[in-house]
CSV table of C-alpha atoms and ligand atoms in Angstrom, one decimal:
chain,number,residue,atom,x,y,z
T,1,MET,CA,-3.9,-7.6,23.6
T,2,ASP,CA,-0.9,-9.8,24.1
T,3,ARG,CA,0.9,-10.0,20.8
T,4,ASP,CA,4.5,-10.6,21.8
T,5,LEU,CA,6.4,-13.6,20.7
T,6,SER,CA,5.9,-16.4,23.2
T,7,GLU,CA,8.5,-19.2,23.5
T,8,ASP,CA,6.2,-22.1,22.8
T,9,ASP,CA,4.8,-20.9,19.5
T,10,SER,CA,7.8,-19.0,18.2
T,11,VAL,CA,7.5,-18.4,14.5
T,12,VAL,CA,10.2,-17.9,12.0
T,13,ASP,CA,10.1,-14.6,10.1
T,14,LEU,CA,10.4,-15.5,6.4
T,15,SER,CA,10.0,-12.1,4.9
T,16,PHE,CA,13.4,-12.2,3.3
T,17,GLU,CA,13.8,-15.9,2.7
T,18,ALA,CA,10.8,-17.7,1.5
T,19,GLU,CA,10.4,-19.1,-2.0
T,20,SER,CA,7.5,-18.4,-4.2
T,21,PRO,CA,4.2,-20.2,-3.2
T,22,LEU,CA,3.3,-23.5,-4.7
T,23,ALA,CA,0.0,-25.3,-4.7
T,24,PRO,CA,0.5,-28.1,-2.1
T,25,PRO,CA,0.5,-31.7,-3.0
T,26,ALA,CA,-2.9,-33.0,-1.8
T,27,GLU,CA,-1.4,-35.5,0.7
T,28,LEU,CA,0.3,-32.6,2.5
T,29,LEU,CA,-3.0,-31.0,3.2
T,30,GLU,CA,-4.5,-34.3,4.4
T,31,ARG,CA,-1.7,-34.7,6.9
T,32,LEU,CA,-2.7,-31.5,8.8
T,33,PRO,CA,-6.2,-32.3,9.7
T,34,SER,CA,-6.2,-29.8,12.6
T,35,TYR,CA,-6.4,-26.9,10.3
T,36,ASP,CA,-9.9,-25.5,10.0
T,37,TRP,CA,-9.8,-23.9,6.6
T,38,LEU,CA,-12.9,-21.7,6.2
T,39,PHE,CA,-12.4,-20.2,2.8
T,40,GLN,CA,-10.3,-21.1,-0.1
T,41,ARG,CA,-9.1,-18.8,-2.9
T,42,GLY,CA,-6.7,-20.2,-5.5
T,43,GLY,CA,-4.6,-22.3,-3.2
T,44,GLN,CA,-4.6,-19.8,-0.4
T,45,GLN,CA,-6.6,-20.1,2.8
T,46,ILE,CA,-8.1,-16.9,4.2
T,47,MET,CA,-8.7,-17.1,7.9
T,48,PHE,CA,-11.5,-15.2,9.4
T,49,PRO,CA,-10.5,-13.5,12.7
T,50,PRO,CA,-12.4,-14.4,15.8
T,51,LEU,CA,-15.1,-11.9,16.6
T,52,GLU,CA,-14.2,-9.2,19.2
T,53,ALA,CA,-16.4,-8.5,22.1
T,54,PRO,CA,-18.4,-5.3,21.8
T,55,GLY,CA,-16.5,-2.3,23.1
T,56,ARG,CA,-17.3,0.8,25.1
T,57,PRO,CA,-20.7,2.5,24.9
T,58,LEU,CA,-21.3,5.8,23.1
T,59,GLU,CA,-20.0,8.9,24.7
T,60,GLN,CA,-21.7,12.3,24.7
T,61,ARG,CA,-19.4,14.9,23.3
T,62,CYS,CA,-19.6,18.6,23.8
T,63,TRP,CA,-19.2,20.7,20.7
T,64,SER,CA,-19.2,24.1,22.3
T,65,SER,CA,-15.5,24.4,21.5
T,66,PHE,CA,-16.4,24.0,17.8
T,67,LEU,CA,-18.4,27.2,17.9
T,68,GLU,CA,-15.5,29.1,19.6
T,69,HIS,CA,-13.1,27.9,17.0
T,70,ARG,CA,-12.2,30.6,14.4
T,71,VAL,CA,-9.8,30.4,11.6
T,72,PRO,CA,-8.2,33.9,11.1
T,73,LEU,CA,-9.8,35.8,8.2
T,74,VAL,CA,-7.7,36.4,5.0
T,75,THR,CA,-7.2,40.2,4.6
T,76,GLU,CA,-6.4,41.9,1.2
T,77,GLU,CA,-2.8,42.2,2.2
T,78,VAL,CA,-2.5,38.4,3.0
T,79,ALA,CA,-4.4,37.6,-0.2
T,80,ARG,CA,-1.9,39.6,-2.3
T,81,GLU,CA,1.1,38.2,-0.5
T,82,ALA,CA,-0.1,34.7,-1.0
T,83,LEU,CA,-0.4,35.3,-4.8
T,84,LEU,CA,2.9,37.0,-5.0
T,85,SER,CA,4.7,34.1,-3.3
T,86,PHE,CA,2.8,31.7,-5.6
T,87,VAL,CA,3.8,33.5,-8.9
T,88,SER,CA,7.4,33.8,-7.8
T,89,SER,CA,7.6,30.1,-7.4
T,90,LYS,CA,6.5,29.5,-11.0
T,91,CYS,CA,8.8,30.3,-13.8
T,92,CYS,CA,6.1,31.4,-16.3
T,93,TYR,CA,4.0,33.7,-14.1
T,94,GLY,CA,4.9,37.4,-14.1
T,95,SER,CA,4.7,39.2,-10.8
T,96,THR,CA,3.5,42.6,-12.3
T,97,ALA,CA,-0.1,41.6,-12.3
T,98,ALA,CA,0.0,40.3,-8.7
T,99,GLY,CA,1.5,43.6,-7.6
T,100,ASP,CA,-0.8,45.9,-9.5
T,101,LEU,CA,-4.2,44.1,-9.4
T,102,ILE,CA,-7.1,45.6,-7.6
T,103,ILE,CA,-8.8,43.2,-5.2
T,104,GLN,CA,-12.6,43.7,-5.5
T,105,GLU,CA,-14.0,41.0,-3.3
T,106,LEU,CA,-13.0,38.3,-0.8
T,107,LYS,CA,-15.5,35.5,-0.4
T,108,GLN,CA,-14.5,33.4,2.6
T,109,GLN,CA,-15.8,30.1,3.8
T,110,THR,CA,-14.5,27.6,6.4
T,111,LEU,CA,-15.1,24.0,5.4
T,112,CYS,CA,-15.0,20.9,7.6
T,113,ARG,CA,-13.0,17.9,6.6
T,114,TYR,CA,-13.8,14.5,8.2
T,115,ARG,CA,-11.3,11.7,8.0
T,116,LEU,CA,-11.5,8.1,9.2
T,117,GLU,CA,-8.4,5.9,9.2
T,118,THR,CA,-8.7,2.2,10.0
T,119,PHE,CA,-5.6,0.2,10.7
T,120,SER,CA,-6.4,-3.5,10.1
T,121,GLU,CA,-4.6,-6.8,10.0
T,122,SER,CA,-5.5,-9.7,7.7
T,123,ARG,CA,-4.0,-13.1,7.5
T,124,ILE,CA,-3.7,-15.7,4.8
T,125,SER,CA,-1.9,-19.0,4.6
T,126,GLU,CA,-0.3,-20.7,1.7
T,127,TRP,CA,1.9,-23.7,1.0
T,128,THR,CA,5.5,-22.8,0.1
T,129,PHE,CA,8.8,-24.5,0.0
T,130,GLN,CA,12.5,-24.0,0.2
T,131,PRO,CA,15.6,-26.2,-0.5
T,132,PHE,CA,16.0,-28.7,2.3
T,133,THR,CA,19.5,-28.3,3.8
T,134,ASN,CA,19.2,-30.9,6.6
T,135,GLN,CA,17.9,-28.3,9.0
T,136,SER,CA,15.7,-29.6,11.8
T,137,VAL,CA,12.1,-30.2,10.6
T,138,ASP,CA,9.3,-28.8,12.7
T,139,GLY,CA,6.6,-31.2,11.5
T,140,PRO,CA,3.2,-32.4,12.8
T,141,GLN,CA,5.0,-35.0,15.1
T,142,ARG,CA,6.0,-32.1,17.3
T,143,GLY,CA,2.4,-31.0,17.9
T,144,THR,CA,-0.6,-29.5,16.3
T,145,SER,CA,-0.2,-26.3,14.3
T,146,PRO,CA,-1.8,-23.3,16.0
T,147,ARG,CA,-4.7,-21.7,14.3
T,148,LEU,CA,-3.7,-18.7,12.2
T,149,TRP,CA,-5.2,-16.1,14.4
T,150,ASP,CA,-3.7,-17.7,17.5
T,151,ILE,CA,-0.1,-17.2,16.2
T,152,LYS,CA,1.3,-14.3,18.1
T,153,VAL,CA,3.5,-11.9,16.3
T,154,GLN,CA,4.9,-8.4,16.8
T,155,VAL,CA,2.5,-5.8,15.5
T,156,PRO,CA,4.2,-2.8,13.7
T,157,PRO,CA,3.5,0.7,15.1
T,158,MET,CA,-0.2,1.7,14.5
T,159,PHE,CA,-1.1,3.1,11.1
T,160,GLN,CA,2.2,1.9,9.6
T,161,GLU,CA,1.5,-0.5,6.7
T,162,ASP,CA,3.6,-3.6,6.4
T,163,THR,CA,3.5,-7.2,5.1
T,164,ARG,CA,5.4,-10.0,6.7
T,165,LYS,CA,5.6,-13.8,6.3
T,166,PHE,CA,6.0,-16.4,9.0
T,167,GLN,CA,6.5,-20.2,9.1
T,168,VAL,CA,3.5,-21.8,10.8
T,169,PRO,CA,4.8,-24.0,13.6
T,170,HIS,CA,4.6,-27.8,13.1
T,171,SER,CA,3.6,-27.6,9.5
T,172,SER,CA,6.9,-28.7,7.8
T,173,LEU,CA,7.4,-31.8,5.7
T,174,VAL,CA,10.3,-32.9,3.6
T,175,LYS,CA,9.7,-34.2,0.1
T,176,GLU,CA,11.7,-35.1,-3.0
T,177,CYS,CA,12.1,-32.1,-5.3
T,178,HIS,CA,9.2,-32.2,-7.8
T,179,LYS,CA,11.2,-30.4,-10.5
T,180,CYS,CA,14.3,-32.6,-10.8
T,181,HIS,CA,12.6,-35.7,-9.2
T,182,GLY,CA,15.3,-35.8,-6.5
T,183,ARG,CA,18.3,-35.7,-8.8
T,184,GLY,CA,19.4,-32.2,-8.0
T,185,ARG,CA,20.2,-31.5,-11.7
T,186,TYR,CA,18.2,-31.7,-14.8
T,187,LYS,CA,19.0,-32.0,-18.5
T,188,CYS,CA,20.1,-28.8,-20.2
T,189,SER,CA,17.4,-27.4,-22.5
T,190,GLY,CA,20.0,-25.6,-24.6
T,191,CYS,CA,21.8,-28.8,-25.8
T,192,HIS,CA,19.3,-31.5,-24.7
T,193,GLY,CA,21.9,-33.1,-22.5
T,194,ALA,CA,24.6,-33.4,-25.2
T,195,GLY,CA,26.8,-30.7,-23.9
T,196,MET,CA,27.5,-29.6,-27.5
T,197,VAL,CA,25.5,-27.5,-29.9
T,198,ARG,CA,25.7,-26.9,-33.6
T,199,CYS,CA,28.2,-24.2,-34.4
T,200,PRO,CA,26.3,-20.9,-34.8
T,201,SER,CA,28.9,-19.6,-37.2
T,202,CYS,CA,29.0,-22.3,-39.9
T,203,SER,CA,25.6,-23.9,-38.9
T,204,GLY,CA,27.4,-27.3,-38.5
T,205,ALA,CA,28.8,-27.3,-42.1
T,206,LYS,CA,32.4,-27.1,-40.7
T,207,ARG,CA,33.3,-24.5,-43.3
T,208,LYS,CA,31.7,-21.2,-44.2
T,209,ALA,CA,29.7,-20.8,-47.4
T,210,LYS,CA,31.9,-20.0,-50.5
T,211,GLN,CA,35.1,-20.4,-48.4
T,212,SER,CA,37.4,-23.4,-48.6
T,213,ARG,CA,38.9,-22.8,-45.2
T,214,ARG,CA,37.5,-24.6,-42.3
T,215,CYS,CA,35.3,-22.7,-39.8
T,216,GLN,CA,37.5,-21.0,-37.2
T,217,MET,CA,34.8,-20.7,-34.6
T,218,CYS,CA,34.5,-24.5,-34.2
T,219,SER,CA,37.9,-25.5,-35.7
T,220,GLY,CA,36.1,-27.4,-38.4
T,221,SER,CA,34.2,-29.7,-36.0
T,222,GLY,CA,30.8,-28.1,-36.8
T,223,ARG,CA,30.0,-28.2,-33.1
T,224,ARG,CA,30.6,-25.9,-30.1
T,225,ARG,CA,30.4,-26.3,-26.4
T,226,CYS,CA,26.9,-25.4,-25.0
T,227,SER,CA,27.1,-22.1,-23.3
T,228,THR,CA,23.9,-22.7,-21.2
T,229,CYS,CA,25.4,-25.6,-19.3
T,230,SER,CA,29.2,-24.9,-20.0
T,231,GLY,CA,29.3,-28.3,-21.8
T,232,ARG,CA,28.1,-30.4,-18.8
T,233,GLY,CA,24.8,-31.4,-20.5
T,234,SER,CA,22.9,-30.7,-17.2
T,235,LYS,CA,22.1,-27.9,-14.9
T,236,THR,CA,21.7,-27.5,-11.2
T,237,CYS,CA,18.0,-27.6,-10.3
T,238,ALA,CA,17.0,-24.0,-9.6
T,239,THR,CA,14.0,-25.2,-7.5
T,240,CYS,CA,16.0,-27.2,-4.9
T,241,LYS,CA,19.3,-25.4,-5.6
T,242,GLY,CA,20.8,-28.9,-6.1
T,243,GLU,CA,19.7,-30.1,-2.6
T,244,LYS,CA,17.4,-32.8,-4.1
T,245,ARG,CA,14.8,-32.4,-1.4
T,246,LEU,CA,12.4,-29.6,-0.5
T,247,LEU,CA,11.1,-28.4,2.9
T,248,HIS,CA,7.4,-27.8,2.4
T,249,PHE,CA,5.6,-25.7,5.0
T,250,ILE,CA,2.6,-23.5,5.6
T,251,GLN,CA,3.5,-19.8,5.4
T,252,LEU,CA,1.4,-17.3,7.2
T,253,VAL,CA,1.2,-13.9,5.4
T,254,ILE,CA,0.1,-11.0,7.6
T,255,MET,CA,-0.8,-7.7,6.0
T,256,TRP,CA,-1.3,-4.5,8.0
T,257,LYS,CA,-3.2,-1.9,6.1
T,258,ASN,CA,-4.6,1.6,6.4
T,259,SER,CA,-8.0,2.3,5.0
T,260,LEU,CA,-8.9,6.0,4.5
T,261,PHE,CA,-12.4,7.6,4.3
T,262,GLU,CA,-12.5,11.3,3.6
T,263,PHE,CA,-15.3,13.8,3.3
T,264,VAL,CA,-15.2,17.6,2.8
T,265,SER,CA,-18.4,19.5,3.7
T,266,GLU,CA,-20.4,21.2,0.9
T,267,HIS,CA,-19.4,24.6,-0.2
T,268,ARG,CA,-20.4,27.2,-2.8
T,269,LEU,CA,-16.9,28.0,-4.0
T,270,ASN,CA,-15.4,26.5,-7.2
T,271,CYS,CA,-12.1,25.5,-5.6
T,272,PRO,CA,-11.4,21.9,-6.8
T,273,ARG,CA,-12.3,19.2,-4.3
T,274,GLU,CA,-9.0,17.3,-4.7
T,275,LEU,CA,-7.1,20.4,-3.5
T,276,LEU,CA,-9.3,20.6,-0.4
T,277,ALA,CA,-8.8,16.9,0.3
T,278,LYS,CA,-5.0,17.6,0.5
T,279,ALA,CA,-5.2,21.1,2.1
T,280,LYS,CA,-3.6,21.7,5.4
T,281,GLY,CA,-6.3,22.1,8.0
T,282,GLU,CA,-6.7,23.2,11.6
T,283,SER,CA,-7.4,20.3,13.9
T,284,LEU,CA,-10.8,20.6,15.7
T,285,PHE,CA,-11.4,17.1,16.9
T,286,LYS,CA,-9.4,13.8,17.2
T,287,ASP,CA,-10.6,10.5,18.4
T,288,GLU,CA,-8.4,7.4,18.4
T,289,ASN,CA,-9.2,4.0,19.8
T,290,THR,CA,-9.3,0.3,19.0
T,291,ALA,CA,-12.8,1.1,17.6
T,292,VAL,CA,-14.3,4.5,17.2
T,293,TYR,CA,-18.0,5.3,17.3
T,294,PRO,CA,-19.9,7.4,14.9
T,295,ILE,CA,-20.2,11.1,15.6
T,296,VAL,CA,-23.9,11.8,16.0
T,297,ASP,CA,-24.3,15.3,17.3
T,298,PHE,CA,-21.8,17.5,15.4
T,299,PRO,CA,-23.3,20.9,14.6
T,300,LEU,CA,-22.8,20.2,10.9
T,301,ARG,CA,-25.1,17.3,10.2
T,302,GLU,CA,-23.3,16.2,7.0
T,303,ILE,CA,-20.2,15.6,9.1
T,304,SER,CA,-22.1,13.4,11.5
T,305,LEU,CA,-23.5,11.5,8.6
T,306,ALA,CA,-20.1,11.2,7.0
T,307,SER,CA,-18.7,9.7,10.2
T,308,GLN,CA,-21.6,7.2,10.3
T,309,ARG,CA,-21.1,6.3,6.6
T,310,GLY,CA,-17.3,6.0,6.9
T,311,ILE,CA,-17.4,3.7,9.9
T,312,ALA,CA,-20.1,1.5,8.3
T,313,GLU,CA,-18.2,1.4,5.0
T,314,HIS,CA,-14.9,0.3,6.7
T,315,SER,CA,-16.7,-2.2,8.9
T,316,ALA,CA,-18.4,-3.8,5.8
T,317,ALA,CA,-15.2,-3.8,3.8
T,318,LEU,CA,-12.9,-5.2,6.4
T,319,SER,CA,-14.9,-7.6,8.5
T,320,PRO,CA,-14.9,-10.5,8.6
T,321,ARG,CA,-11.7,-10.9,6.6
T,322,ALA,CA,-9.6,-8.5,8.7
T,323,ARG,CA,-9.2,-7.6,12.3
T,324,VAL,CA,-9.4,-3.9,13.1
T,325,LEU,CA,-6.5,-2.9,15.4
T,326,GLN,CA,-6.9,0.8,15.6
T,327,GLN,CA,-9.2,3.6,14.3
T,328,ARG,CA,-8.7,7.3,14.2
T,329,GLN,CA,-11.3,9.9,13.2
T,330,THR,CA,-10.6,13.6,12.9
T,331,ILE,CA,-12.4,16.8,12.0
T,332,GLU,CA,-10.4,19.7,10.6
T,333,LEU,CA,-11.3,23.2,9.5
T,334,ILE,CA,-10.2,24.2,6.0
T,335,PRO,CA,-10.3,27.9,5.2
T,336,VAL,CA,-11.0,28.8,1.6
T,337,THR,CA,-11.1,32.3,0.2
T,338,GLU,CA,-12.2,33.1,-3.3
T,339,VAL,CA,-10.5,36.3,-4.5
T,340,HIS,CA,-12.1,38.4,-7.2
T,341,TYR,CA,-9.8,41.0,-8.7
T,342,TRP,CA,-9.5,43.5,-11.5
T,343,TYR,CA,-6.5,44.0,-13.8
T,344,ARG,CA,-6.3,46.1,-17.0
T,345,GLY,CA,-10.0,46.2,-17.6
T,346,GLN,CA,-10.9,42.6,-16.8
T,347,THR,CA,-11.9,40.6,-13.7
T,348,TYR,CA,-10.2,37.4,-12.6
T,349,VAL,CA,-10.4,34.9,-9.8
T,350,TYR,CA,-8.0,32.9,-7.6
T,351,TYR,CA,-8.3,30.8,-4.5
T,352,ILE,CA,-6.4,30.7,-1.2
T,353,TYR,CA,-7.0,27.5,0.6
T,354,GLY,CA,-5.7,25.8,3.8
T,355,THR,CA,-4.1,27.2,6.9
T,356,ASP,CA,-0.8,27.6,5.0
T,357,HIS,CA,-2.4,29.8,2.3
T,358,ARG,CA,-1.9,27.8,-0.8
T,359,VAL,CA,-3.0,29.4,-4.0
T,360,HIS,CA,-5.0,27.9,-6.9
T,361,VAL,CA,-5.1,30.2,-10.0
T,362,VAL,CA,-7.9,29.8,-12.5
T,363,ASP,CA,-6.6,32.2,-15.2
T,364,TYR,CA,-3.8,34.6,-14.5
T,365,PRO,CA,-3.4,37.6,-16.9
T,366,ASP,CA,0.4,37.9,-16.6
T,367,ARG,CA,1.4,34.4,-17.8
T,368,TYR,CA,3.8,33.5,-20.5
T,369,CYS,CA,5.8,30.4,-21.4
T,370,PHE,CA,9.3,30.5,-22.9
T,371,GLY,CA,12.0,28.5,-21.2
T,372,CYS,CA,9.7,26.0,-19.5
T,373,THR,CA,8.1,24.7,-22.7
T,374,ILE,CA,10.8,25.1,-25.4
T,375,ILE,CA,13.9,23.1,-24.6
C,401,LIG,ZN1,23.7,-27.5,-22.5
C,402,LIG,ZN1,31.7,-23.7,-37.1
C,403,LIG,ZN1,15.3,-30.1,-7.7
């Protein structure tokens, strides 16, 4: 994939310059007949990427390493240490219970987490403009504009989201500013062009109510200089910045996005799923390519099915509007331990999850709140 900037079709990066989009005057569209707009959405044209050729065939994977993989078991000592370090990090958890509790049972399970990340690029085009400052105009007379997907740009590093804007070559036209009709200035709305407004202090009466002295604010004139235009009666046109003409051109907006599909295998423990989605896992399998293929023969069938579902979902959601640049699928092992313990005549539960032994406490007996709630 050659995506470096070539000299012939060099494009100007507008990410920090371009003005807000504007619906183009109809005659501008007509003057660029070479554009094959396929889909229109509120003044924007979405370009469908050309279809890629089918990629590599399915590979057979060997999962014997999966069976050999073992996450170390959590012992009573590790379970107590994890809880102690958790309560010491919280201001309203006492450490006495964590030190004195009696662990009754450790229920351990290793879950599988499947993740699919798809890095894709989508392109839209829209008319935009900026003040014309006598710069050279790259218009249709210099050639036909390339199709949007033929414009070569620098791709950001894979899986790094970004949005950038470029000027489409040979799409520029100069027109009179539509806001000020080519005058560069327009009548001030504050004083309707008069440069003076009624004095706000005496409301134009030249003297204040119940006072015989003349109004000091307007020196008895009843009028004051308009603050909006500093008395000029007109303002510099904000659209053309006083340049009277605008450079219209087609702007290419490229969005690089990551889509994420995530699945955690079924389990019998009551540890919240959202914690397991974020938990630190041990990498078991990683597959990265321009397109990945569904895992079909993983020993846990639900993981194979998740892989097939994730790839199908991303494909349906992204094509044909975006081009997939890279995909990455991973399988990780997430250890979870449900700890049942006894403290002062009652039983309680907490969870240790992830390879870094994070703790999720359901109801802790030695909990109090003073400083953290009353301020
Ligand atoms: Zn004014
Ligand atoms: Zn006054
Ligand atoms: Zn203007």
